[in-house]
Coordinates of C-alpha atoms and ligand atoms in Angstrom, one line a residue:
R1 CA 14.7 3.9 5.1
S2 CA 11.9 5.8 5.1
G3 CA 10.5 8.5 2.3
S4 CA 10.0 10.7 5.8
A5 CA 13.5 11.1 5.9
V6 CA 13.9 12.5 2.7
S7 CA 15.5 16.6 2.9
L8 CA 16.2 19.3 1.1
A9 CA 19.6 18.2 1.2
D10 CA 19.2 14.8 -0.6
L11 CA 16.7 16.0 -3.0
P12 CA 19.5 15.8 -6.1
T13 CA 20.6 12.7 -4.7
V14 CA 17.1 11.0 -4.4
S15 CA 15.7 12.3 -7.4
R16 CA 18.1 10.7 -9.7
R17 CA 18.1 7.6 -8.0
S18 CA 14.3 7.0 -6.6
F19 CA 12.4 9.3 -8.7
P20 CA 9.7 7.8 -11.5
L21 CA 10.5 9.2 -15.2
C22 CA 7.8 11.6 -14.6
M23 CA 9.3 13.4 -11.4
H24 CA 12.7 13.2 -12.4
N25 CA 12.3 14.7 -15.2
M26 CA 10.0 17.9 -13.5
H27 CA 12.7 17.9 -11.2
A28 CA 15.3 18.1 -13.7
K29 CA 13.5 20.8 -15.6
L30 CA 13.1 22.9 -12.4
L31 CA 17.0 23.1 -12.0
E32 CA 17.5 23.3 -15.6
T33 CA 15.1 26.2 -16.5
K34 CA 14.3 27.6 -13.0
H35 CA 10.5 27.5 -13.9
L36 CA 7.6 24.7 -13.9
K37 CA 4.4 25.7 -15.2
H38 CA 0.8 25.2 -13.0
S39 CA 0.7 21.4 -14.2
A40 CA 3.6 20.4 -13.2
R41 CA 4.0 23.0 -10.3
Q42 CA 0.8 21.0 -9.0
Q43 CA 1.8 17.2 -10.2
F44 CA 5.2 17.6 -8.6
G45 CA 4.4 19.6 -5.6
L46 CA 2.1 17.3 -4.6
F47 CA 4.4 14.0 -5.0
L48 CA 7.2 16.0 -2.9
K49 CA 4.7 16.6 0.1
T50 CA 3.8 12.9 0.0
I51 CA 7.6 12.0 0.4
G52 CA 7.9 13.8 3.3
L53 CA 9.5 17.2 2.1
P54 CA 7.0 19.2 3.4
K55 CA 6.9 17.4 6.5
R56 CA 10.1 19.4 7.6
L57 CA 9.7 22.1 5.7
S58 CA 7.9 25.6 7.3
C59 CA 5.7 27.9 5.1
E60 CA 8.9 30.0 4.5
E61 CA 11.0 27.1 3.8
S62 CA 9.2 25.6 1.2
T63 CA 8.2 28.9 -0.6
A64 CA 12.3 29.5 -0.5
F65 CA 12.9 26.3 -2.2
F66 CA 11.1 27.0 -5.0
R67 CA 12.0 30.9 -5.3
A68 CA 15.7 29.9 -5.1
E69 CA 15.1 27.6 -8.4
F70 CA 12.7 30.3 -10.1
T71 CA 15.1 33.1 -9.3
K72 CA 18.4 31.9 -10.2
K73 CA 17.7 32.2 -14.0
G74 CA 17.3 35.9 -13.6
M75 CA 13.3 36.4 -12.0
A76 CA 13.4 38.7 -9.6
A77 CA 12.0 37.9 -5.9
D78 CA 9.2 40.2 -5.8
K79 CA 7.9 38.9 -8.8
F80 CA 8.2 35.4 -7.6
M81 CA 6.2 36.2 -4.5
R82 CA 3.4 38.5 -6.7
D83 CA 3.0 36.0 -9.2
Y84 CA 3.5 32.5 -7.4
G85 CA 4.3 33.2 -3.6
Y86 CA 1.3 31.2 -2.3
G87 CA 0.5 29.1 -5.5
A88 CA 3.3 28.0 -7.0
P89 CA 4.5 25.6 -4.1
P90 CA 1.6 23.6 -2.8
L91 CA 3.5 22.2 -0.3
H92 CA 2.7 24.0 2.8
R93 CA -1.0 24.3 1.9
L94 CA -2.2 21.2 1.0
G95 CA -2.0 19.6 4.5
K96 CA -4.9 21.8 5.7
R97 CA -7.0 20.0 2.6
Q98 CA -8.0 16.2 3.3
D99 CA -8.8 15.6 -0.5
W100 CA -5.1 16.5 -1.6
S101 CA -3.4 13.7 -2.3
A102 CA -0.4 12.6 -4.9
M103 CA -2.0 11.6 -8.1
S104 CA -2.0 8.4 -9.6
C105 CA -0.2 6.9 -12.9
G106 CA -4.0 6.6 -13.9
K107 CA -4.9 10.2 -13.7
I108 CA -1.5 11.3 -14.7
I109 CA -1.4 9.6 -18.0
N110 CA -5.0 10.3 -18.2
S111 CA -5.2 14.2 -17.4
S112 CA -4.4 16.5 -20.2
T113 CA -1.0 16.6 -21.6
P114 CA 1.4 18.9 -23.3
S115 CA 0.4 17.7 -26.7
I116 CA -3.6 18.0 -25.8
V117 CA -3.1 21.3 -24.4
S118 CA -1.0 22.3 -27.8
S119 CA -3.8 20.9 -29.8
L120 CA -6.6 22.6 -28.4
L121 CA -4.4 26.0 -28.0
G122 CA -2.4 26.3 -30.3
A123 CA 1.2 25.1 -31.8
N124 CA 3.5 26.6 -29.2
A125 CA 1.1 26.2 -25.9
A126 CA 2.8 23.1 -25.1
A127 CA 6.4 24.9 -24.9
G128 CA 7.9 24.4 -21.5
E129 CA 4.9 22.3 -20.3
H130 CA 6.8 19.1 -18.3
H131 CA 3.8 17.7 -16.5
G132 CA 2.4 14.3 -17.5
C133 CA 3.9 10.9 -17.8
P134 CA 6.5 10.8 -20.0
F135 CA 6.0 7.2 -21.5
R136 CA 2.7 8.6 -22.5
N137 CA 3.8 12.1 -23.9
Y138 CA 7.4 11.3 -24.9
D139 CA 7.6 10.7 -28.8
E140 CA 10.0 7.4 -29.8
G141 CA 13.2 8.7 -30.4
Q142 CA 12.8 11.4 -27.0
M143 CA 12.4 8.5 -25.1
R144 CA 14.8 6.5 -26.4
A145 CA 17.1 9.2 -25.9
T146 CA 16.1 9.5 -22.4
L147 CA 16.3 5.7 -21.5
Q148 CA 20.1 5.6 -23.3
Q149 CA 20.9 9.2 -21.2
M150 CA 19.8 7.2 -18.0
Q151 CA 22.0 4.1 -18.9
V152 CA 19.0 1.8 -19.4
G153 CA 20.2 -1.3 -21.5
A154 CA 19.4 -2.1 -25.3
Q155 CA 17.4 -4.9 -24.9
D156 CA 15.2 -3.0 -22.0
V157 CA 15.2 -0.3 -24.0
Q158 CA 13.3 -2.2 -26.7
Y159 CA 11.0 -4.1 -24.2
I160 CA 9.8 -0.1 -23.1
L161 CA 9.6 1.1 -26.7
D162 CA 7.2 -1.7 -27.3
K163 CA 5.1 -1.5 -24.2
V164 CA 4.9 2.4 -25.2
R165 CA 3.5 1.4 -29.1
G166 CA 1.0 -0.8 -27.2
Q167 CA 0.2 1.7 -24.9
H168 CA 0.9 -0.4 -21.7
Y169 CA 2.7 2.8 -20.1
Q170 CA 2.8 1.5 -16.4
V171 CA 4.3 -1.4 -17.5
A172 CA 6.9 0.4 -19.8
C173 CA 7.4 2.5 -16.3
G174 CA 7.6 -0.9 -14.4
K175 CA 10.4 -2.0 -16.7
F176 CA 12.3 1.1 -16.7
F177 CA 12.1 0.3 -12.7
E178 CA 13.9 -2.7 -13.0
A179 CA 16.6 -1.5 -15.4
R180 CA 17.4 1.1 -12.8
H181 CA 17.0 -1.4 -9.6
K182 CA 19.4 -4.3 -10.9
G183 CA 18.3 -7.4 -9.6
S184 CA 14.4 -6.4 -8.5
T185 CA 11.5 -7.9 -10.0
L186 CA 8.8 -5.7 -10.0
I187 CA 6.7 -6.6 -13.5
E188 CA 7.1 -10.3 -12.2
T189 CA 5.3 -9.6 -9.2
D190 CA 2.9 -7.2 -10.4
L191 CA 1.4 -7.4 -14.1
G192 CA 0.2 -4.1 -13.9
G193 CA 3.3 -2.3 -13.4
I194 CA 3.7 1.0 -11.7
N195 CA 0.6 2.5 -10.2
H196 CA 1.9 5.4 -8.3
P197 CA 4.9 7.7 -8.6
N198 CA 4.6 7.1 -4.7
Q199 CA 5.0 3.4 -5.3
Y200 CA 8.0 3.9 -7.6
F201 CA 9.4 5.9 -4.9
E202 CA 8.8 3.6 -2.1
E203 CA 10.1 0.5 -3.7
S204 CA 13.6 2.1 -4.9
Q205 CA 13.8 3.2 -1.2
K206 CA 13.2 -0.5 0.2
F207 CA 15.5 -1.5 -2.5
F208 CA 18.7 1.4 -1.5
A209 CA 18.0 0.8 2.0
P210 CA 20.7 -0.5 3.7
Ligands
SF4_1 FE1 4.9 8.3 -13.7 FE2 3.2 6.5 -13.5 FE3 4.0 7.3 -15.7 FE4 5.9 6.0 -14.2 S1 3.8 5.4 -15.2 S2 6.6 7.7 -15.5 S3 5.3 6.9 -12.5 S4 3.2 8.7 -14.4

């Protein structure tokens, strides 16, 4: 089915099944902590926009989605609106701007990472930062645990960790796709691995289409 069919009700299932690790991670952190910092809101919001969600959401609905998540942990609704009302979910606002498009893997990988922010601003600056590419940002232990939690087999875990050590993050992501979509051959057909989070998402949607 096409990406434009994604609705809010579908989001938890679609995230688990078809989001690349970067977007799945930010969605999981939003659900867990009820908050995403600016870079993650922008990265995740742009992605949600381009998979079709905002086409089905009014300005009020998209604000309500983020407000509902943010306020579950106790943030007062009026504080959310004061601090984030128009800035948090770029979902409805970005449609007016032609230059806004979801970021490519290259841009995500090369943009400032939580660890770079941390080194520039101090040891704790990265706390709570969840944007960026996990293949680039996670340490080896965190990556191994994440892959195991997502039921990636031992051989594929090893392959992915080898590619990460060699800084071939997009190839590692391609193998992650294959491991999560049994029988697909993304790496064989695309030696560069994943180029864009939307490519991952669209290939996954095609794979699971009836
Ligand atoms: Fe996301 Fe691209 Fe990194 Fe995969 S390689 S996790 S799609 S940024």
